[in-house]
């Protein structure tokens, strides 16, 4: 099997382990619907999984199918910024009621990294996705909001290929 099957298997294993299930636990919890040997072969990438089976596994684990896919997640809304560097000096100038969640998030990251330069902070795309959930926006919408606030430079806007 190819790299994609192995990456898909790694995602399946990760979801199963997050739920605290062993392969035999999956078999027991599913009442025998999902055999440990079959799920294990999917996870190793030794056996091809059909779209139907993948959808059923996603339902069993209680996650959207897209969470089981290793790459190329279906974007919702505009794409997030490609390089995310937050201007901390500008962030401190904005009203707390607007930027409170972002300021707390940035402070936590700074603390974890021991990075207190106070000027800029680089964050991952996954951090932006988490913040977008907090702000009840898509990552693309949050990127636009951060540009409007002056926390991100206009160059952070994702390029649109037309």
GROMACS .gro file of N, CA and C in nm:
model
  486
    1UNK      N    1   0.085  -0.118   0.000
    1UNK     CA    2   0.000   0.000   0.000
    1UNK      C    3   0.089   0.125   0.000
    2UNK      N    4   0.033   0.234  -0.044
    2UNK     CA    5   0.111   0.356  -0.058
    2UNK      C    6   0.115   0.441   0.067
    3UNK      N    7   0.182   0.555   0.051
    3UNK     CA    8   0.196   0.649   0.162
    3UNK      C    9   0.062   0.703   0.209
    4UNK      N   10  -0.031   0.723   0.115
    4UNK     CA   11  -0.162   0.777   0.154
    4UNK      C   12  -0.235   0.679   0.246
    5UNK      N   13  -0.230   0.549   0.212
    5UNK     CA   14  -0.295   0.447   0.295
    5UNK      C   15  -0.233   0.445   0.435
    6UNK      N   16  -0.102   0.459   0.441
    6UNK     CA   17  -0.034   0.461   0.571
    6UNK      C   18  -0.071   0.587   0.651
    7UNK      N   19  -0.082   0.701   0.583
    7UNK     CA   20  -0.120   0.825   0.650
    7UNK      C   21  -0.265   0.818   0.698
    8UNK      N   22  -0.352   0.760   0.615
    8UNK     CA   23  -0.491   0.740   0.656
    8UNK      C   24  -0.497   0.648   0.777
    9UNK      N   25  -0.419   0.542   0.773
    9UNK     CA   26  -0.413   0.449   0.886
    9UNK      C   27  -0.366   0.516   1.014
   10UNK      N   28  -0.268   0.605   1.001
   10UNK     CA   29  -0.217   0.678   1.118
   10UNK      C   30  -0.327   0.766   1.176
   11UNK      N   31  -0.407   0.829   1.091
   11UNK     CA   32  -0.519   0.911   1.139
   11UNK      C   33  -0.621   0.823   1.211
   12UNK      N   34  -0.652   0.708   1.153
   12UNK     CA   35  -0.746   0.616   1.218
   12UNK      C   36  -0.695   0.573   1.355
   13UNK      N   37  -0.568   0.537   1.360
   13UNK     CA   38  -0.508   0.495   1.488
   13UNK      C   39  -0.513   0.608   1.590
   14UNK      N   40  -0.482   0.729   1.545
   14UNK     CA   41  -0.482   0.844   1.635
   14UNK      C   42  -0.620   0.869   1.695
   15UNK      N   43  -0.723   0.861   1.613
   15UNK     CA   44  -0.861   0.882   1.663
   15UNK      C   45  -0.897   0.772   1.762
   16UNK      N   46  -0.864   0.647   1.728
   16UNK     CA   47  -0.894   0.535   1.817
   16UNK      C   48  -0.824   0.553   1.951
   17UNK      N   49  -0.697   0.589   1.947
   17UNK     CA   50  -0.620   0.605   2.071
   17UNK      C   51  -0.669   0.724   2.152
   18UNK      N   52  -0.710   0.832   2.085
   18UNK     CA   53  -0.766   0.947   2.157
   18UNK      C   54  -0.889   0.907   2.236
   19UNK      N   55  -0.960   0.808   2.186
   19UNK     CA   56  -1.082   0.763   2.253
   19UNK      C   57  -1.052   0.654   2.355
   20UNK      N   58  -0.923   0.625   2.374
   20UNK     CA   59  -0.884   0.528   2.476
   20UNK      C   60  -0.921   0.384   2.442
   21UNK      N   61  -0.932   0.355   2.313
   21UNK     CA   62  -0.972   0.220   2.272
   21UNK      C   63  -0.854   0.141   2.219
   22UNK      N   64  -0.847   0.015   2.257
   22UNK     CA   65  -0.753  -0.078   2.194
   22UNK      C   66  -0.824  -0.134   2.070
   23UNK      N   67  -0.752  -0.210   1.989
   23UNK     CA   68  -0.817  -0.272   1.874
   23UNK      C   69  -0.927  -0.367   1.922
   24UNK      N   70  -0.900  -0.442   2.027
   24UNK     CA   71  -1.002  -0.532   2.081
   24UNK      C   72  -1.117  -0.453   2.143
   25UNK      N   73  -1.086  -0.336   2.198
   25UNK     CA   74  -1.190  -0.249   2.253
   25UNK      C   75  -1.286  -0.203   2.145
   26UNK      N   76  -1.233  -0.175   2.026
   26UNK     CA   77  -1.317  -0.136   1.913
   26UNK      C   78  -1.411  -0.251   1.878
   27UNK      N   79  -1.356  -0.371   1.874
   27UNK     CA   80  -1.438  -0.489   1.841
   27UNK      C   81  -1.548  -0.508   1.945
   28UNK      N   82  -1.513  -0.494   2.070
   28UNK     CA   83  -1.613  -0.511   2.177
   28UNK      C   84  -1.718  -0.401   2.173
   29UNK      N   85  -1.673  -0.275   2.164
   29UNK     CA   86  -1.765  -0.161   2.165
   29UNK      C   87  -1.860  -0.165   2.046
   30UNK      N   88  -1.811  -0.218   1.933
   30UNK     CA   89  -1.894  -0.223   1.812
   30UNK      C   90  -1.979  -0.350   1.806
   31UNK      N   91  -1.971  -0.432   1.910
   31UNK     CA   92  -2.048  -0.556   1.910
   31UNK      C   93  -2.005  -0.652   1.800
   32UNK      N   94  -1.878  -0.646   1.764
   32UNK     CA   95  -1.825  -0.734   1.661
   32UNK      C   96  -1.837  -0.680   1.520
   33UNK      N   97  -1.898  -0.563   1.505
   33UNK     CA   98  -1.911  -0.502   1.372
   33UNK      C   99  -1.774  -0.473   1.312
   34UNK      N  100  -1.682  -0.424   1.395
   34UNK     CA  101  -1.546  -0.393   1.350
   34UNK      C  102  -1.451  -0.492   1.414
   35UNK      N  103  -1.398  -0.583   1.335
   35UNK     CA  104  -1.303  -0.682   1.384
   35UNK      C  105  -1.167  -0.617   1.408
   36UNK      N  106  -1.104  -0.655   1.519
   36UNK     CA  107  -0.974  -0.597   1.556
   36UNK      C  108  -0.872  -0.616   1.444
   37UNK      N  109  -0.870  -0.732   1.383
   37UNK     CA  110  -0.772  -0.760   1.277
   37UNK      C  111  -0.794  -0.671   1.155
   38UNK      N  112  -0.920  -0.642   1.124
   38UNK     CA  113  -0.952  -0.558   1.008
   38UNK      C  114  -0.913  -0.413   1.037
   39UNK      N  115  -0.955  -0.361   1.153
   39UNK     CA  116  -0.921  -0.223   1.188
   39UNK      C  117  -0.769  -0.207   1.195
   40UNK      N  118  -0.700  -0.306   1.252
   40UNK     CA  119  -0.554  -0.302   1.259
   40UNK      C  120  -0.491  -0.297   1.121
   41UNK      N  121  -0.547  -0.372   1.027
   41UNK     CA  122  -0.491  -0.372   0.890
   41UNK      C  123  -0.518  -0.238   0.821
   42UNK      N  124  -0.633  -0.174   0.850
   42UNK     CA  125  -0.657  -0.039   0.799
   42UNK      C  126  -0.554   0.057   0.856
   43UNK      N  127  -0.530   0.046   0.986
   43UNK     CA  128  -0.437   0.138   1.053
   43UNK      C  129  -0.293   0.123   1.005
   44UNK      N  130  -0.254   0.002   0.970
   44UNK     CA  131  -0.118  -0.020   0.918
   44UNK      C  132  -0.107   0.017   0.771
   45UNK      N  133  -0.221   0.037   0.706
   45UNK     CA  134  -0.220   0.067   0.563
   45UNK      C  135  -0.202  -0.059   0.480
   46UNK      N  136  -0.226  -0.176   0.542
   46UNK     CA  137  -0.211  -0.304   0.471
   46UNK      C  138  -0.336  -0.341   0.393
   47UNK      N  139  -0.445  -0.277   0.425
   47UNK     CA  140  -0.573  -0.311   0.362
   47UNK      C  141  -0.642  -0.182   0.319
   48UNK      N  142  -0.696  -0.182   0.197
   48UNK     CA  143  -0.767  -0.064   0.147
   48UNK      C  144  -0.902  -0.052   0.216
   49UNK      N  145  -0.938   0.070   0.249
   49UNK     CA  146  -1.068   0.095   0.312
   49UNK      C  147  -1.155   0.168   0.210
   50UNK      N  148  -1.276   0.120   0.191
   50UNK     CA  149  -1.367   0.186   0.097
   50UNK      C  150  -1.420   0.314   0.159
   51UNK      N  151  -1.474   0.399   0.074
   51UNK     CA  152  -1.535   0.524   0.121
   51UNK      C  153  -1.650   0.492   0.216
   52UNK      N  154  -1.728   0.390   0.182
   52UNK     CA  155  -1.841   0.350   0.267
   52UNK      C  156  -1.792   0.306   0.405
   53UNK      N  157  -1.689   0.223   0.409
   53UNK     CA  158  -1.635   0.176   0.537
   53UNK      C  159  -1.576   0.292   0.617
   54UNK      N  160  -1.510   0.384   0.547
   54UNK     CA  161  -1.452   0.500   0.614
   54UNK      C  162  -1.563   0.584   0.678
   55UNK      N  163  -1.672   0.603   0.605
   55UNK     CA  164  -1.785   0.678   0.659
   55UNK      C  165  -1.844   0.607   0.781
   56UNK      N  166  -1.853   0.476   0.775
   56UNK     CA  167  -1.907   0.399   0.887
   56UNK      C  168  -1.813   0.406   1.008
   57UNK      N  169  -1.683   0.400   0.982
   57UNK     CA  170  -1.586   0.413   1.093
   57UNK      C  171  -1.594   0.551   1.156
   58UNK      N  172  -1.606   0.652   1.073
   58UNK     CA  173  -1.618   0.789   1.125
   58UNK      C  174  -1.742   0.800   1.214
   59UNK      N  175  -1.851   0.740   1.169
   59UNK     CA  176  -1.974   0.741   1.248
   59UNK      C  177  -1.953   0.666   1.380
   60UNK      N  178  -1.888   0.552   1.374
   60UNK     CA  179  -1.860   0.473   1.495
   60UNK      C  180  -1.777   0.555   1.595
   61UNK      N  181  -1.674   0.625   1.544
   61UNK     CA  182  -1.588   0.705   1.632
   61UNK      C  183  -1.652   0.839   1.670
   62UNK      N  184  -1.761   0.875   1.599
   62UNK     CA  185  -1.829   1.001   1.630
   62UNK      C  186  -1.753   1.123   1.583
   63UNK      N  187  -1.685   1.111   1.469
   63UNK     CA  188  -1.609   1.224   1.413
   63UNK      C  189  -1.650   1.244   1.267
   64UNK      N  190  -1.634   1.366   1.215
   64UNK     CA  191  -1.660   1.387   1.071
   64UNK      C  192  -1.560   1.307   0.987
   65UNK      N  193  -1.604   1.257   0.875
   65UNK     CA  194  -1.516   1.180   0.786
   65UNK      C  195  -1.388   1.256   0.754
   66UNK      N  196  -1.398   1.388   0.734
   66UNK     CA  197  -1.283   1.469   0.697
   66UNK      C  198  -1.171   1.459   0.801
   67UNK      N  199  -1.207   1.432   0.927
   67UNK     CA  200  -1.106   1.419   1.031
   67UNK      C  201  -1.022   1.293   1.016
   68UNK      N  202  -1.071   1.198   0.938
   68UNK     CA  203  -0.996   1.075   0.915
   68UNK      C  204  -0.903   1.085   0.795
   69UNK      N  205  -0.921   1.189   0.715
   69UNK     CA  206  -0.839   1.205   0.595
   69UNK      C  207  -0.705   1.268   0.632
   70UNK      N  208  -0.597   1.215   0.579
   70UNK     CA  209  -0.465   1.262   0.620
   70UNK      C  210  -0.425   1.400   0.571
   71UNK      N  211  -0.476   1.445   0.460
   71UNK     CA  212  -0.436   1.575   0.408
   71UNK      C  213  -0.545   1.629   0.319
   72UNK      N  214  -0.531   1.756   0.284
   72UNK     CA  215  -0.628   1.816   0.192
   72UNK      C  216  -0.766   1.825   0.251
   73UNK      N  217  -0.775   1.864   0.377
   73UNK     CA  218  -0.906   1.881   0.439
   73UNK      C  219  -0.990   1.978   0.358
   74UNK      N  220  -1.118   1.955   0.357
   74UNK     CA  221  -1.209   2.042   0.284
   74UNK      C  222  -1.217   2.176   0.357
   75UNK      N  223  -1.177   2.285   0.292
   75UNK     CA  224  -1.179   2.414   0.358
   75UNK      C  225  -1.322   2.467   0.375
   76UNK      N  226  -1.345   2.533   0.485
   76UNK     CA  227  -1.475   2.598   0.504
   76UNK      C  228  -1.448   2.747   0.507
   77UNK      N  229  -1.505   2.820   0.413
   77UNK     CA  230  -1.478   2.963   0.405
   77UNK      C  231  -1.344   2.986   0.337
   78UNK      N  232  -1.297   3.106   0.347
   78UNK     CA  233  -1.169   3.142   0.286
   78UNK      C  234  -1.055   3.068   0.356
   79UNK      N  235  -0.947   3.051   0.287
   79UNK     CA  236  -0.831   2.984   0.344
   79UNK      C  237  -0.761   3.074   0.445
   80UNK      N  238  -0.700   3.015   0.549
   80UNK     CA  239  -0.629   3.096   0.646
   80UNK      C  240  -0.498   3.151   0.590
   81UNK      N  241  -0.441   3.244   0.662
   81UNK     CA  242  -0.314   3.305   0.622
   81UNK      C  243  -0.207   3.197   0.609
   82UNK      N  244  -0.115   3.218   0.515
   82UNK     CA  245  -0.009   3.121   0.498
   82UNK      C  246   0.101   3.141   0.601
   83UNK      N  247   0.138   3.265   0.629
   83UNK     CA  248   0.237   3.293   0.732
   83UNK      C  249   0.168   3.379   0.837
   84UNK      N  250   0.164   3.330   0.958
   84UNK     CA  251   0.086   3.397   1.061
   84UNK      C  252   0.180   3.453   1.167
   85UNK      N  253   0.206   3.582   1.157
   85UNK     CA  254   0.292   3.650   1.254
   85UNK      C  255   0.211   3.763   1.315
   86UNK      N  256   0.177   3.747   1.440
   86UNK     CA  257   0.093   3.845   1.511
   86UNK      C  258   0.178   3.960   1.562
   87UNK      N  259   0.131   4.080   1.538
   87UNK     CA  260   0.196   4.201   1.589
   87UNK      C  261   0.148   4.222   1.733
   88UNK      N  262   0.232   4.185   1.830
   88UNK     CA  263   0.192   4.193   1.970
   88UNK      C  264   0.180   4.337   2.019
   89UNK      N  265   0.261   4.427   1.964
   89UNK     CA  266   0.252   4.567   2.005
   89UNK      C  267   0.116   4.624   1.967
   90UNK      N  268   0.069   4.593   1.846
   90UNK     CA  269  -0.063   4.639   1.802
   90UNK      C  270  -0.173   4.571   1.885
   91UNK      N  271  -0.154   4.443   1.914
   91UNK     CA  272  -0.253   4.369   1.991
   91UNK      C  273  -0.277   4.434   2.127
   92UNK      N  274  -0.170   4.482   2.190
   92UNK     CA  275  -0.181   4.544   2.322
   92UNK      C  276  -0.256   4.677   2.318
   93UNK      N  277  -0.261   4.740   2.200
   93UNK     CA  278  -0.328   4.870   2.186
   93UNK      C  279  -0.480   4.857   2.167
   94UNK      N  280  -0.527   4.737   2.138
   94UNK     CA  281  -0.668   4.717   2.107
   94UNK      C  282  -0.749   4.688   2.233
   95UNK      N  283  -0.878   4.721   2.233
   95UNK     CA  284  -0.963   4.698   2.350
   95UNK      C  285  -0.974   4.549   2.385
   96UNK      N  286  -0.962   4.518   2.513
   96UNK     CA  287  -0.966   4.380   2.560
   96UNK      C  288  -1.095   4.308   2.521
   97UNK      N  289  -1.207   4.381   2.515
   97UNK     CA  290  -1.333   4.316   2.479
   97UNK      C  291  -1.332   4.264   2.336
   98UNK      N  292  -1.247   4.323   2.251
   98UNK     CA  293  -1.234   4.276   2.113
   98UNK      C  294  -1.135   4.159   2.105
   99UNK      N  295  -1.020   4.178   2.166
   99UNK     CA  296  -0.908   4.086   2.143
   99UNK      C  297  -0.874   3.998   2.263
  100UNK      N  298  -0.959   3.998   2.364
  100UNK     CA  299  -0.930   3.920   2.485
  100UNK      C  300  -0.889   3.777   2.459
  101UNK      N  301  -0.968   3.698   2.383
  101UNK     CA  302  -0.929   3.559   2.359
  101UNK      C  303  -0.794   3.547   2.287
  102UNK      N  304  -0.772   3.633   2.188
  102UNK     CA  305  -0.646   3.630   2.115
  102UNK      C  306  -0.530   3.668   2.206
  103UNK      N  307  -0.548   3.770   2.288
  103UNK     CA  308  -0.442   3.815   2.379
  103UNK      C  309  -0.407   3.704   2.479
  104UNK      N  310  -0.508   3.638   2.534
  104UNK     CA  311  -0.483   3.529   2.628
  104UNK      C  312  -0.411   3.412   2.559
  105UNK      N  313  -0.454   3.381   2.439
  105UNK     CA  314  -0.394   3.272   2.361
  105UNK      C  315  -0.247   3.304   2.333
  106UNK      N  316  -0.222   3.427   2.289
  106UNK     CA  317  -0.084   3.469   2.259
  106UNK      C  318   0.002   3.464   2.385
  107UNK      N  319  -0.052   3.510   2.497
  107UNK     CA  320   0.023   3.509   2.623
  107UNK      C  321   0.057   3.366   2.665
  108UNK      N  322  -0.036   3.274   2.644
  108UNK     CA  323  -0.011   3.134   2.678
  108UNK      C  324   0.100   3.076   2.591
  109UNK      N  325   0.095   3.105   2.461
  109UNK     CA  326   0.200   3.055   2.371
  109UNK      C  327   0.336   3.114   2.410
  110UNK      N  328   0.337   3.243   2.439
  110UNK     CA  329   0.462   3.307   2.482
  110UNK      C  330   0.518   3.239   2.606
  111UNK      N  331   0.431   3.211   2.701
  111UNK     CA  332   0.473   3.147   2.825
  111UNK      C  333   0.529   3.007   2.798
  112UNK      N  334   0.459   2.931   2.715
  112UNK     CA  335   0.504   2.795   2.683
  112UNK      C  336   0.639   2.796   2.613
  113UNK      N  337   0.660   2.894   2.527
  113UNK     CA  338   0.785   2.901   2.451
  113UNK      C  339   0.895   2.975   2.526
  114UNK      N  340   0.859   3.046   2.632
  114UNK     CA  341   0.957   3.131   2.699
  114UNK      C  342   1.001   3.245   2.608
  115UNK      N  343   0.910   3.291   2.523
  115UNK     CA  344   0.939   3.392   2.421
  115UNK      C  345   0.871   3.523   2.459
  116UNK      N  346   0.947   3.613   2.514
  116UNK     CA  347   0.889   3.738   2.563
  116UNK      C  348   0.946   3.860   2.492
  117UNK      N  349   0.975   3.851   2.362
  117UNK     CA  350   1.030   3.967   2.292
  117UNK      C  351   0.926   4.079   2.283
  118UNK      N  352   0.798   4.044   2.292
  118UNK     CA  353   0.692   4.144   2.298
  118UNK      C  354   0.658   4.214   2.169
  119UNK      N  355   0.725   4.183   2.061
  119UNK     CA  356   0.699   4.253   1.935
  119UNK      C  357   0.610   4.171   1.842
  120UNK      N  358   0.651   4.048   1.814
  120UNK     CA  359   0.574   3.962   1.725
  120UNK      C  360   0.570   3.821   1.781
  121UNK      N  361   0.472   3.745   1.732
  121UNK     CA  362   0.459   3.605   1.772
  121UNK      C  363   0.412   3.526   1.650
  122UNK      N  364   0.486   3.424   1.614
  122UNK     CA  365   0.446   3.336   1.505
  122UNK      C  366   0.356   3.226   1.562
  123UNK      N  367   0.245   3.202   1.492
  123UNK     CA  368   0.157   3.093   1.534
  123UNK      C  369   0.135   2.999   1.417
  124UNK      N  370   0.091   2.879   1.448
  124UNK     CA  371   0.066   2.778   1.346
  124UNK      C  372  -0.074   2.796   1.289
  125UNK      N  373  -0.095   2.739   1.173
  125UNK     CA  374  -0.227   2.741   1.111
  125UNK      C  375  -0.328   2.675   1.204
  126UNK      N  376  -0.287   2.570   1.274
  126UNK     CA  377  -0.377   2.501   1.367
  126UNK      C  378  -0.419   2.594   1.482
  127UNK      N  379  -0.327   2.681   1.526
  127UNK     CA  380  -0.362   2.780   1.629
  127UNK      C  381  -0.470   2.875   1.575
  128UNK      N  382  -0.454   2.916   1.450
  128UNK     CA  383  -0.552   3.006   1.389
  128UNK      C  384  -0.689   2.937   1.381
  129UNK      N  385  -0.689   2.809   1.348
  129UNK     CA  386  -0.815   2.734   1.342
  129UNK      C  387  -0.882   2.732   1.480
  130UNK      N  388  -0.803   2.709   1.584
  130UNK     CA  389  -0.858   2.707   1.720
  130UNK      C  390  -0.915   2.844   1.756
  131UNK      N  391  -0.842   2.948   1.725
  131UNK     CA  392  -0.890   3.084   1.753
  131UNK      C  393  -1.017   3.115   1.675
  132UNK      N  394  -1.023   3.067   1.552
  132UNK     CA  395  -1.143   3.090   1.470
  132UNK      C  396  -1.266   3.029   1.535
  133UNK      N  397  -1.250   2.913   1.596
  133UNK     CA  398  -1.362   2.850   1.667
  133UNK      C  399  -1.405   2.937   1.784
  134UNK      N  400  -1.308   2.989   1.857
  134UNK     CA  401  -1.339   3.075   1.972
  134UNK      C  402  -1.415   3.199   1.926
  135UNK      N  403  -1.373   3.256   1.813
  135UNK     CA  404  -1.437   3.378   1.761
  135UNK      C  405  -1.561   3.348   1.675
  136UNK      N  406  -1.595   3.219   1.659
  136UNK     CA  407  -1.710   3.177   1.581
  136UNK      C  408  -1.701   3.230   1.438
  137UNK      N  409  -1.584   3.208   1.376
  137UNK     CA  410  -1.558   3.249   1.238
  137UNK      C  411  -1.484   3.135   1.167
  138UNK      N  412  -1.474   3.147   1.037
  138UNK     CA  413  -1.386   3.057   0.964
  138UNK      C  414  -1.244   3.110   0.981
  139UNK      N  415  -1.141   3.027   0.959
  139UNK     CA  416  -1.004   3.079   0.966
  139UNK      C  417  -0.979   3.194   0.871
  140UNK      N  418  -1.038   3.188   0.752
  140UNK     CA  419  -1.022   3.297   0.656
  140UNK      C  420  -1.085   3.427   0.705
  141UNK      N  421  -1.204   3.415   0.764
  141UNK     CA  422  -1.271   3.534   0.818
  141UNK      C  423  -1.190   3.594   0.933
  142UNK      N  424  -1.135   3.508   1.018
  142UNK     CA  425  -1.054   3.558   1.129
  142UNK      C  426  -0.928   3.626   1.077
  143UNK      N  427  -0.867   3.569   0.974
  143UNK     CA  428  -0.750   3.631   0.913
  143UNK      C  429  -0.784   3.773   0.868
  144UNK      N  430  -0.897   3.788   0.800
  144UNK     CA  431  -0.940   3.921   0.755
  144UNK      C  432  -0.963   4.015   0.874
  145UNK      N  433  -1.024   3.964   0.981
  145UNK     CA  434  -1.048   4.045   1.100
  145UNK      C  435  -0.916   4.092   1.161
  146UNK      N  436  -0.820   4.001   1.170
  146UNK     CA  437  -0.690   4.035   1.228
  146UNK      C  438  -0.616   4.137   1.143
  147UNK      N  439  -0.633   4.129   1.012
  147UNK     CA  440  -0.574   4.230   0.922
  147UNK      C  441  -0.642   4.365   0.946
  148UNK      N  442  -0.775   4.364   0.957
  148UNK     CA  443  -0.850   4.488   0.984
  148UNK      C  444  -0.805   4.552   1.116
  149UNK      N  445  -0.779   4.470   1.217
  149UNK     CA  446  -0.734   4.521   1.347
  149UNK      C  447  -0.589   4.568   1.345
  150UNK      N  448  -0.516   4.531   1.237
  150UNK     CA  449  -0.375   4.567   1.229
  150UNK      C  450  -0.283   4.471   1.303
  151UNK      N  451  -0.338   4.358   1.344
  151UNK     CA  452  -0.259   4.257   1.416
  151UNK      C  453  -0.180   4.171   1.318
  152UNK      N  454  -0.236   4.152   1.198
  152UNK     CA  455  -0.165   4.083   1.090
  152UNK      C  456  -0.144   4.182   0.976
  153UNK      N  457  -0.033   4.172   0.905
  153UNK     CA  458  -0.011   4.259   0.789
  153UNK      C  459  -0.097   4.214   0.672
  154UNK      N  460  -0.129   4.305   0.579
  154UNK     CA  461  -0.210   4.267   0.462
  154UNK      C  462  -0.148   4.153   0.381
  155UNK      N  463  -0.015   4.139   0.386
  155UNK     CA  464   0.051   4.030   0.312
  155UNK      C  465   0.012   3.892   0.365
  156UNK      N  466  -0.045   3.888   0.486
  156UNK     CA  467  -0.086   3.760   0.545
  156UNK      C  468  -0.209   3.704   0.475
  157UNK      N  469  -0.275   3.788   0.397
  157UNK     CA  470  -0.394   3.744   0.324
  157UNK      C  471  -0.352   3.635   0.227
  158UNK      N  472  -0.424   3.521   0.225
  158UNK     CA  473  -0.387   3.415   0.131
  158UNK      C  474  -0.401   3.461  -0.012
  159UNK      N  475  -0.311   3.414  -0.097
  159UNK     CA  476  -0.318   3.453  -0.238
  159UNK      C  477  -0.434   3.380  -0.303
  160UNK      N  478  -0.503   3.449  -0.389
  160UNK     CA  479  -0.615   3.389  -0.461
  160UNK      C  480  -0.570   3.362  -0.604
  161UNK      N  481  -0.580   3.235  -0.644
  161UNK     CA  482  -0.543   3.198  -0.781
  161UNK      C  483  -0.667   3.205  -0.867
  162UNK      N  484  -0.662   3.289  -0.969
  162UNK     CA  485  -0.780   3.303  -1.056
  162UNK      C  486  -0.742   3.286  -1.198
   0.00000   0.00000   0.00000
